[in-house]
mmCIF file of C-alpha atoms in Angstrom:
data_model
loop_
_atom_site.group_PDB
_atom_site.id
_atom_site.type_symbol
_atom_site.label_atom_id
_atom_site.label_comp_id
_atom_site.label_asym_id
_atom_site.label_seq_id
_atom_site.Cartn_x
_atom_site.Cartn_y
_atom_site.Cartn_z
ATOM 1 C CA MET A 252 0.000 0.000 0.000
ATOM 2 C CA ALA A 253 1.324 3.410 -0.977
ATOM 3 C CA ILE A 254 2.087 5.780 1.869
ATOM 4 C CA THR A 255 0.174 9.037 1.462
ATOM 5 C CA THR A 256 1.859 12.298 2.394
ATOM 6 C CA ASN A 257 0.432 15.785 1.990
ATOM 7 C CA GLY A 258 2.743 16.342 -0.966
ATOM 8 C CA LEU A 259 1.599 13.202 -2.760
ATOM 9 C CA ALA A 260 -2.060 13.944 -1.990
ATOM 10 C CA LEU A 261 -1.571 17.450 -3.399
ATOM 11 C CA ALA A 262 -0.038 16.055 -6.601
ATOM 12 C CA ARG A 263 -2.976 13.653 -6.944
ATOM 13 C CA ILE A 264 -5.718 16.257 -6.640
ATOM 14 C CA ALA A 265 -3.859 18.804 -8.774
ATOM 15 C CA GLY A 266 -3.628 16.266 -11.586
ATOM 16 C CA ALA A 267 -6.986 14.552 -11.310
ATOM 17 C CA VAL A 268 -9.198 17.562 -10.609
ATOM 18 C CA PHE A 269 -7.323 20.483 -12.171
ATOM 19 C CA ASN A 270 -5.230 18.695 -14.860
ATOM 20 C CA GLN A 271 -2.158 20.419 -13.466
ATOM 21 C CA GLN A 272 1.400 19.584 -12.591
ATOM 22 C CA LEU A 273 2.119 22.309 -10.069
ATOM 23 C CA SER A 274 5.065 24.650 -10.381
ATOM 24 C CA ALA A 275 7.772 24.325 -7.742
ATOM 25 C CA SER A 276 6.755 27.638 -6.191
ATOM 26 C CA ASP A 277 3.030 26.795 -6.019
ATOM 27 C CA TYR A 278 3.725 23.314 -4.656
ATOM 28 C CA SER A 279 5.987 24.551 -1.854
ATOM 29 C CA GLU A 280 3.709 27.495 -1.037
ATOM 30 C CA ILE A 281 0.594 25.319 -0.690
ATOM 31 C CA LEU A 282 2.370 22.741 1.458
ATOM 32 C CA ALA A 283 3.963 25.394 3.659
ATOM 33 C CA ALA A 284 0.541 26.872 4.399
ATOM 34 C CA ASN A 285 -1.213 23.508 4.831
ATOM 35 C CA LYS A 286 0.958 21.261 6.972
ATOM 36 C CA THR A 287 -1.736 18.970 8.382
ATOM 37 C CA ALA A 288 -4.261 16.712 6.637
ATOM 38 C CA ALA A 289 -7.103 18.880 7.980
ATOM 39 C CA GLU A 290 -5.491 22.024 6.566
ATOM 40 C CA LEU A 291 -4.985 20.357 3.188
ATOM 41 C CA ASP A 292 -8.651 19.274 3.201
ATOM 42 C CA ALA A 293 -9.697 22.883 3.850
ATOM 43 C CA TRP A 294 -7.439 24.160 1.054
ATOM 44 C CA ALA A 295 -8.795 21.525 -1.343
ATOM 45 C CA ASN A 296 -12.390 22.437 -0.474
ATOM 46 C CA ALA A 297 -11.751 26.115 -1.227
ATOM 47 C CA ALA A 298 -9.790 25.405 -4.420
ATOM 48 C CA VAL A 299 -12.319 22.981 -5.903
ATOM 49 C CA ALA A 300 -15.285 25.166 -4.928
ATOM 50 C CA ALA A 301 -13.651 28.149 -6.636
ATOM 51 C CA GLU A 302 -12.799 26.158 -9.778
ATOM 52 C CA PHE A 303 -16.294 24.688 -10.076
ATOM 53 C CA ARG A 304 -18.311 27.721 -8.970
ATOM 54 C CA ASN A 305 -21.906 27.421 -10.237
ATOM 55 C CA LYS A 306 -21.161 23.834 -11.351
ATOM 56 C CA THR A 307 -22.475 20.524 -10.042
ATOM 57 C CA THR A 308 -20.923 17.428 -8.531
ATOM 58 C CA THR A 309 -21.556 15.737 -11.885
ATOM 59 C CA ASP A 310 -19.391 18.387 -13.569
ATOM 60 C CA ILE A 311 -16.580 17.631 -11.128
ATOM 61 C CA ALA A 312 -16.937 13.884 -11.639
ATOM 62 C CA LYS A 313 -16.876 14.317 -15.417
ATOM 63 C CA ALA A 314 -13.689 16.403 -15.285
ATOM 64 C CA VAL A 315 -11.887 14.018 -12.933
ATOM 65 C CA LEU A 316 -12.724 10.911 -14.959
ATOM 66 C CA ALA A 317 -11.568 12.622 -18.152
ATOM 67 C CA ASN A 318 -8.262 13.576 -16.549
ATOM 68 C CA VAL A 319 -7.534 10.067 -15.231
ATOM 69 C CA GLY A 320 -8.814 8.274 -18.319
ATOM 70 C CA LEU A 321 -11.875 6.569 -16.846
ATOM 71 C CA SER A 322 -14.677 8.337 -18.718
ATOM 72 C CA SER A 323 -15.681 5.153 -20.534
ATOM 73 C CA VAL A 324 -16.445 3.124 -17.383
ATOM 74 C CA ALA A 325 -20.216 2.686 -17.298
ATOM 75 C CA GLY A 326 -21.921 4.174 -14.251
ATOM 76 C CA LEU A 327 -18.722 5.552 -12.726
ATOM 77 C CA GLU A 328 -19.519 9.219 -13.323
ATOM 78 C CA ALA A 329 -22.824 8.868 -11.482
ATOM 79 C CA TRP A 330 -21.130 6.983 -8.636
ATOM 80 C CA VAL A 331 -18.416 9.624 -8.175
ATOM 81 C CA ALA A 332 -21.002 12.415 -8.304
ATOM 82 C CA CYS A 333 -23.032 10.588 -5.657
ATOM 83 C CA GLN A 334 -19.983 10.307 -3.383
ATOM 84 C CA LEU A 335 -19.301 14.012 -3.800
ATOM 85 C CA THR A 336 -22.899 14.915 -3.004
ATOM 86 C CA ALA A 337 -22.919 12.675 0.058
ATOM 87 C CA GLY A 338 -19.656 14.260 1.224
ATOM 88 C CA GLY A 339 -21.155 17.745 1.296
ATOM 89 C CA GLY A 340 -21.524 18.747 -2.341
ATOM 90 C CA VAL A 341 -19.305 21.158 -4.259
ATOM 91 C CA ALA A 342 -18.410 23.091 -1.087
ATOM 92 C CA LYS A 343 -16.636 20.056 0.372
ATOM 93 C CA ALA A 344 -15.746 18.265 -2.840
ATOM 94 C CA GLY A 345 -12.015 18.886 -2.359
ATOM 95 C CA ALA A 346 -11.756 16.833 0.815
ATOM 96 C CA THR A 347 -13.984 14.123 -0.662
ATOM 97 C CA MET A 348 -11.829 13.920 -3.783
ATOM 98 C CA LEU A 349 -8.646 13.676 -1.721
ATOM 99 C CA SER A 350 -10.138 10.660 0.043
ATOM 100 C CA LEU A 351 -11.421 9.074 -3.178
ATOM 101 C CA LEU A 352 -8.107 9.581 -4.980
ATOM 102 C CA ASN A 353 -6.125 8.132 -2.080
ATOM 103 C CA ASP A 354 -8.368 5.053 -2.110
ATOM 104 C CA TYR A 355 -8.137 4.792 -5.894
ATOM 105 C CA SER A 356 -4.332 4.926 -5.826
ATOM 106 C CA ASN A 357 -4.291 1.930 -3.480
ATOM 107 C CA MET A 358 -6.559 -0.277 -5.575
ATOM 108 C CA SER A 359 -5.177 -3.536 -6.909
ATOM 109 C CA THR A 360 -3.129 -3.054 -10.056
ATOM 110 C CA THR A 361 -4.466 -6.384 -11.335
ATOM 111 C CA ASP A 362 -8.118 -5.297 -11.180
ATOM 112 C CA ALA A 363 -9.720 -5.998 -14.556
ATOM 113 C CA THR A 364 -11.435 -2.601 -14.793
ATOM 114 C CA TYR A 365 -9.156 -0.209 -12.936
ATOM 115 C CA GLY A 366 -5.765 -1.925 -12.632
ATOM 116 C CA ALA A 367 -4.048 -0.417 -15.680
ATOM 117 C CA SER A 368 -5.359 3.067 -14.924
ATOM 118 C CA VAL A 369 -4.162 2.806 -11.309
ATOM 119 C CA VAL A 370 -0.632 2.007 -12.505
ATOM 120 C CA THR A 371 -0.704 4.991 -14.864
ATOM 121 C CA PHE A 372 -2.195 7.327 -12.269
ATOM 122 C CA ASN A 373 0.347 6.400 -9.601
ATOM 123 C CA GLN A 374 3.306 6.765 -11.963
ATOM 124 C CA LYS A 375 2.106 10.076 -13.396
ATOM 125 C CA THR A 376 1.398 11.389 -9.897
ATOM 126 C CA ALA A 377 4.845 10.358 -8.673
ATOM 127 C CA ASN A 378 6.500 11.953 -11.707
ATOM 128 C CA SER A 379 4.394 15.096 -11.271
ATOM 129 C CA GLN A 380 5.436 15.381 -7.638
ATOM 130 C CA VAL A 381 9.120 15.004 -8.527
ATOM 131 C CA LEU A 382 8.784 17.818 -11.077
ATOM 132 C CA SER A 383 7.022 20.033 -8.526
ATOM 133 C CA GLN A 384 9.776 19.347 -5.997
ATOM 134 C CA THR A 385 12.469 20.468 -8.458
ATOM 135 C CA ALA A 386 13.462 24.100 -8.012
ATOM 136 C CA GLY A 387 12.520 26.314 -10.934
ATOM 137 C CA THR A 388 9.941 23.948 -12.437
ATOM 138 C CA ALA A 389 7.082 25.777 -14.148
ATOM 139 C CA THR A 390 3.421 24.793 -14.154
ATOM 140 C CA GLY A 391 2.473 22.137 -16.672
ATOM 141 C CA THR A 392 -0.503 19.943 -17.449
ATOM 142 C CA TYR A 393 -1.051 16.585 -15.816
ATOM 143 C CA ALA A 394 -1.889 15.237 -19.274
ATOM 144 C CA ALA A 395 1.651 16.020 -20.431
ATOM 145 C CA VAL A 396 3.418 14.341 -17.479
ATOM 146 C CA SER A 397 5.321 11.250 -18.576
ATOM 147 C CA THR A 398 4.090 7.791 -17.636
ATOM 148 C CA ALA A 399 7.616 6.359 -17.795
ATOM 149 C CA THR A 400 9.365 5.080 -14.700
ATOM 150 C CA PRO A 401 12.180 7.525 -13.873
ATOM 151 C CA SER A 402 15.699 6.344 -14.552
ATOM 152 C CA THR A 403 17.638 4.877 -11.662
ATOM 153 C CA PRO A 404 21.439 5.017 -11.805
ATOM 154 C CA PHE A 405 23.006 1.773 -10.587
ATOM 155 C CA THR A 406 26.648 1.085 -9.783
ATOM 156 C CA LEU A 407 27.691 -2.531 -10.109
ATOM 157 C CA THR A 408 29.245 -4.129 -7.045
ATOM 158 C CA THR A 409 32.095 -6.569 -6.588
ATOM 159 C CA GLY A 410 29.525 -9.317 -6.019
ATOM 160 C CA VAL A 411 27.088 -10.858 -8.488
ATOM 161 C CA ASP A 412 24.593 -8.236 -9.669
ATOM 162 C CA LEU A 413 21.198 -9.379 -10.933
ATOM 163 C CA ARG A 414 19.015 -6.411 -11.828
ATOM 164 C CA THR A 415 16.006 -5.771 -14.061
ATOM 165 C CA ALA A 416 14.868 -2.183 -14.547
ATOM 166 C CA GLY A 417 11.627 -0.635 -15.755
ATOM 167 C CA SER A 418 10.804 1.666 -18.654
ATOM 168 C CA GLY A 419 13.117 4.560 -17.782
ATOM 169 C CA ASP A 420 16.460 5.463 -19.346
ATOM 170 C CA ASP A 421 18.760 3.593 -16.967
ATOM 171 C CA THR A 422 22.503 3.977 -16.474
ATOM 172 C CA TYR A 423 24.749 1.204 -15.159
ATOM 173 C CA THR A 424 28.276 2.033 -14.072
ATOM 174 C CA SER A 425 31.193 -0.332 -13.584
ATOM 175 C CA VAL A 426 34.615 0.714 -12.255
ATOM 176 C CA ASN A 427 37.381 -1.902 -12.418
ATOM 177 C CA THR A 428 40.901 -1.620 -11.055
ATOM 178 C CA SER A 429 43.672 -4.061 -10.279
ATOM 179 C CA THR A 430 42.271 -4.508 -6.772
ATOM 180 C CA SER A 431 38.525 -4.145 -7.325
ATOM 181 C CA GLN A 432 36.404 -5.504 -10.161
ATOM 182 C CA THR A 433 32.688 -4.740 -10.395
ATOM 183 C CA LEU A 434 31.930 -6.323 -13.787
ATOM 184 C CA ASN A 435 32.033 -10.039 -13.111
ATOM 185 C CA ALA A 436 31.004 -13.394 -14.497
ATOM 186 C CA GLY A 437 27.435 -13.970 -13.342
ATOM 187 C CA ASP A 438 26.399 -10.315 -13.526
ATOM 188 C CA ASN A 439 23.109 -9.934 -15.392
ATOM 189 C CA VAL A 440 21.596 -6.484 -15.823
ATOM 190 C CA ASN A 441 18.493 -5.923 -17.912
ATOM 191 C CA GLY A 442 17.655 -2.299 -18.586
ATOM 192 C CA GLY A 443 14.152 -3.069 -19.811
ATOM 193 C CA ALA A 444 12.574 -0.485 -22.090
ATOM 194 C CA GLY A 445 14.054 2.974 -22.625
ATOM 195 C CA ASN A 446 17.491 4.098 -23.774
ATOM 196 C CA ASP A 447 19.897 2.387 -21.393
ATOM 197 C CA THR A 448 23.627 2.919 -20.927
ATOM 198 C CA LEU A 449 26.420 0.733 -19.573
ATOM 199 C CA SER A 450 29.445 2.828 -18.603
ATOM 200 C CA ILE A 451 32.671 0.908 -17.915
ATOM 201 C CA THR A 452 35.872 2.412 -16.556
ATOM 202 C CA SER A 453 38.674 -0.132 -16.371
ATOM 203 C CA THR A 454 42.368 -0.095 -15.591
ATOM 204 C CA SER A 455 42.620 -3.879 -15.482
ATOM 205 C CA ALA A 456 41.643 -6.973 -17.442
ATOM 206 C CA LEU A 457 37.991 -7.931 -17.025
ATOM 207 C CA ALA A 458 36.498 -11.315 -16.362
ATOM 208 C CA ALA A 459 33.660 -12.291 -18.696
ATOM 209 C CA GLY A 460 30.348 -10.720 -17.664
ATOM 210 C CA THR A 461 26.820 -10.847 -19.041
#
């Protein structure tokens, strides 16, 4: 189960409700002013109510499902609208959506109806949060945030390394000297999808590696 922090919850609602990847300044400003879950709920209520002024809970549901790619699921729009109405209507829709999105993010990724969308939502939200945590990042759309798993640099060890990466552009580094060899027989690294790089620095003969 994913651990929910205020920052992650903020990235979720910004993307799902407002189709936004927040700028670094907006992200830090909102979190600085809303340190507790209750404060974030209050901020979300005000923000959603302002965005959907003179709109209905059905309008909010329609927008959210479009942003997360679930518009085609029969009956879901009515269900989400019902949850929003039961939670207090448009005035309290922000807090209700935070709860719904947190539950959605923790659904099984093997679910026949929602599994694939949960994987996409969680990856896009994580990537959106990373962008918003990077100094100088400007506002963007949630729709434009990449679904790729971020690259993870990995330095081979002197032991046997068995590693399979995801869809990011991964970099593997091996440094070999006369006293320490990190590219060894038995090593097996699979970069998966993406543009992957193996960087080898060697001042000694290498044993065969894979």
